[in-house]
PDB file of C-alpha atoms in Angstrom:
ATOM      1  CA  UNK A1439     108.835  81.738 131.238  1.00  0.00           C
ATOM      2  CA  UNK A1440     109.098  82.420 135.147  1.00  0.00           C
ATOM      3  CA  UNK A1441     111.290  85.636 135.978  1.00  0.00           C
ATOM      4  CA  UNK A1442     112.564  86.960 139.166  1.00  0.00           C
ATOM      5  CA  UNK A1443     113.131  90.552 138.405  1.00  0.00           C
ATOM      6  CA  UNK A1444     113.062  93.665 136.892  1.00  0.00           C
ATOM      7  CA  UNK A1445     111.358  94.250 140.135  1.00  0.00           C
ATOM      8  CA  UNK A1446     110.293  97.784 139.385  1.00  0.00           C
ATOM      9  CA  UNK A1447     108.664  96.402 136.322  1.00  0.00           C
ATOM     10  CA  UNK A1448     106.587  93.550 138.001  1.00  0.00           C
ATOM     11  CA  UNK A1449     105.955  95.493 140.780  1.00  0.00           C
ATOM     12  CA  UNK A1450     104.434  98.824 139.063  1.00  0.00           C
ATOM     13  CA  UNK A1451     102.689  96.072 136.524  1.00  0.00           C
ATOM     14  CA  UNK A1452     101.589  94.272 140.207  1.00  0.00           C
ATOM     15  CA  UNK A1453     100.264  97.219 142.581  1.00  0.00           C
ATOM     16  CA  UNK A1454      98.518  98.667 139.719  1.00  0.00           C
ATOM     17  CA  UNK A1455      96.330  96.160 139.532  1.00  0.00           C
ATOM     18  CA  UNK A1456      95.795  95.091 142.909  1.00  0.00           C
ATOM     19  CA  UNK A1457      96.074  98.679 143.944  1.00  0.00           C
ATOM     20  CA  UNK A1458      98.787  98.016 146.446  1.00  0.00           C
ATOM     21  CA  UNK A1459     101.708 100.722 147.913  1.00  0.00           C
ATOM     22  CA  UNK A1460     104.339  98.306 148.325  1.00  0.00           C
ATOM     23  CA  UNK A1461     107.159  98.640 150.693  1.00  0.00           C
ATOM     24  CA  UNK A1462     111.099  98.353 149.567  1.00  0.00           C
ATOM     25  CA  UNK A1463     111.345  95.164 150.045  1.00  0.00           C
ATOM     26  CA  UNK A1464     108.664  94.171 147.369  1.00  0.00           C
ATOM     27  CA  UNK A1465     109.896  90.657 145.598  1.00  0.00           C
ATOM     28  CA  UNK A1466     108.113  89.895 142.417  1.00  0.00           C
ATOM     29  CA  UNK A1467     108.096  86.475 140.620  1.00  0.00           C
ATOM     30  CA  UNK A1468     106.370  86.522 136.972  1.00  0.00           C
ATOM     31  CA  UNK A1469     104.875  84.280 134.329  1.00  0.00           C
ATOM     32  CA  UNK A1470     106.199  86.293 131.210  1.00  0.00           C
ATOM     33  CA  UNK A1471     105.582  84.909 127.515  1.00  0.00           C
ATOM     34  CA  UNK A1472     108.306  84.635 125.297  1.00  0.00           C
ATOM     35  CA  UNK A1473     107.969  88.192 123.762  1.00  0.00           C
ATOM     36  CA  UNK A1474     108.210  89.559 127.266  1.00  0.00           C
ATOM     37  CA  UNK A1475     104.034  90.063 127.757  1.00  0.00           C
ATOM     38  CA  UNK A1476     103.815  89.849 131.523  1.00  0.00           C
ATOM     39  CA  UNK A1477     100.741  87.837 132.331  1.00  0.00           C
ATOM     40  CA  UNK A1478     101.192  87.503 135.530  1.00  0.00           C
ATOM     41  CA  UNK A1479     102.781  88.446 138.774  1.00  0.00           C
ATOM     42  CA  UNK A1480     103.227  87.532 142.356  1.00  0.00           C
ATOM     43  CA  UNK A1481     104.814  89.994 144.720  1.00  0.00           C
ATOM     44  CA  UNK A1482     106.006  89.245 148.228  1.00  0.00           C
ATOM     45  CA  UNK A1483     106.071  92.290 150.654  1.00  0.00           C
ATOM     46  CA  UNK A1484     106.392  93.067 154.684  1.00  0.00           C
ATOM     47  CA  UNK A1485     109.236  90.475 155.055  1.00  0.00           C
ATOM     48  CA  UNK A1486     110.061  90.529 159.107  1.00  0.00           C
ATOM     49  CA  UNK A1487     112.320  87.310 159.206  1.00  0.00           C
ATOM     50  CA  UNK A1488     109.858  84.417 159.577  1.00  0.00           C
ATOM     51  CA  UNK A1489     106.833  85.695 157.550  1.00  0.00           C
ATOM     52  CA  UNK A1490     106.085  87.796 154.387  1.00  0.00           C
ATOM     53  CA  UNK A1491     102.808  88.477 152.378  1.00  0.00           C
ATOM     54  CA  UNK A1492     101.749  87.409 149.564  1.00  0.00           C
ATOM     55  CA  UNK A1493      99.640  89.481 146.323  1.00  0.00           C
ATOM     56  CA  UNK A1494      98.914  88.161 143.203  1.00  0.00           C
ATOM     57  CA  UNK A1495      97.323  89.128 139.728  1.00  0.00           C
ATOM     58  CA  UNK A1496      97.242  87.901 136.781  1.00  0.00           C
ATOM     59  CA  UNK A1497      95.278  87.798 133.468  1.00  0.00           C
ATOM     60  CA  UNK A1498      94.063  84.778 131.345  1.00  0.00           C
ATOM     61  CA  UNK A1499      95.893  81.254 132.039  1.00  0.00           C
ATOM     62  CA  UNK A1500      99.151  81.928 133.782  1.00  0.00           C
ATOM     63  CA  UNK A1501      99.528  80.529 137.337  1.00  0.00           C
ATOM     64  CA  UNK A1502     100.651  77.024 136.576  1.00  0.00           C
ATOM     65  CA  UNK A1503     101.621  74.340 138.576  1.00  0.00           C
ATOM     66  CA  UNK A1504     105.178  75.066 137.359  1.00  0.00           C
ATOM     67  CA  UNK A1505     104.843  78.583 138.616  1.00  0.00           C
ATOM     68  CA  UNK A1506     103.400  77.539 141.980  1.00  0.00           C
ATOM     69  CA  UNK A1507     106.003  75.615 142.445  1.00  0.00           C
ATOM     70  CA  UNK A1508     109.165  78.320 141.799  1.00  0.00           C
ATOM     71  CA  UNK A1509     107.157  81.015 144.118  1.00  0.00           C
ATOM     72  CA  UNK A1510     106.670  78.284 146.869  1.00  0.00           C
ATOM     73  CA  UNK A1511     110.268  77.160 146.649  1.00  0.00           C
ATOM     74  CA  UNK A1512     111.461  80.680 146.724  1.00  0.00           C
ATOM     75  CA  UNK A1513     109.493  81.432 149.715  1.00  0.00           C
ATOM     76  CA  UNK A1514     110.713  78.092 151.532  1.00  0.00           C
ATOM     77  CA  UNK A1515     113.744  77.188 150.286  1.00  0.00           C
ATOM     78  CA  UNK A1516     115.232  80.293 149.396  1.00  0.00           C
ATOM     79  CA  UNK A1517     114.064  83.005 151.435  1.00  0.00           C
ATOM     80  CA  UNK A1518     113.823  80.479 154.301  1.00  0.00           C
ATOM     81  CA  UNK A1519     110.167  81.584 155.838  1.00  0.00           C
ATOM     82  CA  UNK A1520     108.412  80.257 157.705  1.00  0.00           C
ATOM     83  CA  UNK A1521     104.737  80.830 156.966  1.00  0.00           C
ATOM     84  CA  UNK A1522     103.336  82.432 154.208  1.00  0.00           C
ATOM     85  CA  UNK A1523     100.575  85.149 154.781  1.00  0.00           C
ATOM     86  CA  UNK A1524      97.480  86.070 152.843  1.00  0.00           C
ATOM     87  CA  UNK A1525      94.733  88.547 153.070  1.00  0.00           C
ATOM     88  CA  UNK A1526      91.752  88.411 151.539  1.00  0.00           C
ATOM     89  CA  UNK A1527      88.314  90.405 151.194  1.00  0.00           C
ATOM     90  CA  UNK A1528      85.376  88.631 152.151  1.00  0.00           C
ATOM     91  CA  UNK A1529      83.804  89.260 148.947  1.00  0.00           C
ATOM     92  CA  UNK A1530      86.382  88.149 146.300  1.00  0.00           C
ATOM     93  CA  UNK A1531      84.325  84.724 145.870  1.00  0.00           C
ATOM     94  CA  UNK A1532      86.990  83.424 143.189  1.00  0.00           C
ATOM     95  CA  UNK A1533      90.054  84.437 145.131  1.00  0.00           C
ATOM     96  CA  UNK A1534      88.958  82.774 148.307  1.00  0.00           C
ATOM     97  CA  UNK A1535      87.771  79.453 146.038  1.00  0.00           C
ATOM     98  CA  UNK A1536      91.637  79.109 144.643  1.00  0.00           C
ATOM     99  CA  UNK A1537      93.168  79.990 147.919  1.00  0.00           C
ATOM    100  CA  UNK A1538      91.250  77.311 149.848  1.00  0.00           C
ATOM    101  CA  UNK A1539      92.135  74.721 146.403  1.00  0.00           C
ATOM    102  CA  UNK A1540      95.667  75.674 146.660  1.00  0.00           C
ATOM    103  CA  UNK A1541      95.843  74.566 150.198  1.00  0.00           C
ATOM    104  CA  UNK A1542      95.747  77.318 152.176  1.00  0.00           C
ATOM    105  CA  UNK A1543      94.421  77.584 156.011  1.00  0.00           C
ATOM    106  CA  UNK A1544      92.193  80.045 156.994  1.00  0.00           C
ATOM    107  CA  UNK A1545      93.418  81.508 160.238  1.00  0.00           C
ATOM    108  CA  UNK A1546      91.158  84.340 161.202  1.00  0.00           C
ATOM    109  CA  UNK A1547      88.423  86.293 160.140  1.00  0.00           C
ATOM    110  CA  UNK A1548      88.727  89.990 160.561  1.00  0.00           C
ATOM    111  CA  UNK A1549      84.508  91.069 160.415  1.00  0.00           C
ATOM    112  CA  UNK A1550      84.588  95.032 159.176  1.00  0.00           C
ATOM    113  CA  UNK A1551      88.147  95.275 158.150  1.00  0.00           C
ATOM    114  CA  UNK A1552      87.350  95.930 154.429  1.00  0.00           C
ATOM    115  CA  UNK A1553      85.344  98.352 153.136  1.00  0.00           C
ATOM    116  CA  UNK A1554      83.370  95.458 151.413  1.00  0.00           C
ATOM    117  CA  UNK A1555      82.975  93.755 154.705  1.00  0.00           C
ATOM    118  CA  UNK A1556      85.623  91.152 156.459  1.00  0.00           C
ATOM    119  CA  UNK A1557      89.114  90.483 155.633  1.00  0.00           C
ATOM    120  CA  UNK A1558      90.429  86.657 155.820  1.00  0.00           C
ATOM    121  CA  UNK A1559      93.518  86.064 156.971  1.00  0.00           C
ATOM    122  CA  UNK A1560      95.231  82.469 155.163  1.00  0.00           C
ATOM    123  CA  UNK A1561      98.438  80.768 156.310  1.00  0.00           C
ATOM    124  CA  UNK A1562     100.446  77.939 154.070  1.00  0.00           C
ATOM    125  CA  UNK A1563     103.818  76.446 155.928  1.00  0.00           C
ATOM    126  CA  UNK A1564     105.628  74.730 154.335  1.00  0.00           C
ATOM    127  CA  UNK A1565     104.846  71.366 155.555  1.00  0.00           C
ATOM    128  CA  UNK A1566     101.744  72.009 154.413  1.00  0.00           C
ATOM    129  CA  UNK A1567     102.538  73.389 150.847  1.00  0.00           C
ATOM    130  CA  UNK A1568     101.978  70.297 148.160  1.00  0.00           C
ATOM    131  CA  UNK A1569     103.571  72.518 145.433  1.00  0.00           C
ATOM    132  CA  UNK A1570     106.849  71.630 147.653  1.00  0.00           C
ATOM    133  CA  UNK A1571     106.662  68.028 146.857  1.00  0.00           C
ATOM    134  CA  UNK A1572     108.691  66.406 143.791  1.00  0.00           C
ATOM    135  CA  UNK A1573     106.153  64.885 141.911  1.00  0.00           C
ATOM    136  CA  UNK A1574     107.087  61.050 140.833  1.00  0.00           C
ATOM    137  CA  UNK A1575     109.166  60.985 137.641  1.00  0.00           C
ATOM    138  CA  UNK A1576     109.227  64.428 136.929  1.00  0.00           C
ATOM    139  CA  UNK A1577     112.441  66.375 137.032  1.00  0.00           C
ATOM    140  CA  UNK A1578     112.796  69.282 139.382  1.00  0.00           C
ATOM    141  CA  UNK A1579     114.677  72.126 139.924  1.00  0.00           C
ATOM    142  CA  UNK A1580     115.441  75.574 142.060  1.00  0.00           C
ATOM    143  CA  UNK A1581     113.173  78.134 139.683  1.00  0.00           C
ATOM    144  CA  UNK A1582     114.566  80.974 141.958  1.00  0.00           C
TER     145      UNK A1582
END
């Protein structure tokens, strides 16, 4: 089941695992099973009008394409930005795999900005986000 809210929930649940300090304007979408076991969470953070960030964790099989597809038409749709940002460390092999599967563009590569080494800055607009598009003969709707 995909929730928007309780934000303080998601977002203590989020930032604890991605050890983030989130600013008031944290948004959190979740996969939650049907006894209310969060299994995953994406939070979207430093909102300025056209852009936000996103974070993500999760544990075990939860980001489906169902999912993808309520966070990206949230972000778009709803929200109304215009590109979606994402950092990540050089080193996070599996991260940087899914990003670049999901359809993300690398923009920039920040050398020494981690402790672990670089930081890579992504992009995804959404005329570039697939999860945007109705696939044929499935039904659709607003997930936000």
């Amino acid at each position: 089941m995909i929730q928007f809210g309780p934000h303080d929930v998601f977002e203590k649940w989020l930032c604890g695992r991605i050890e983030y300090a989130p600013t008031r304007n944290l948004r959190c979408l979740a996969n939650v099973t049907p006894d209310a076991k969060i299994r995953g969470v994406v939070g979207l953070d430093n909102w300025n009008g056209a852009s936000c960030q996103i974070h993500v964790a999760g544990e075990g099989i939860w980001l489906t394409r169902e999912f993808l597809r309520c966070v990206f038409d949230y972000v778009f749709n709803v929200a109304k930005v215009k590109v979606l940002l994402c950092m990540i460390e050089s080193g996070n092999e599996k991260s940087l795999r899914f990003t670049r599967r999901v359809g993300w563009t690398e923009i920039a590569r920040i050398e020494g900005a981690h402790p672990t080494g670089a930081l890579i800055a992504f992009e995804m607009r959404p005329e570039n986000c697939k999860y945007l598009e109705i696939p044929d003969g499935q039904i659709y709707s607003r997930c936000a």
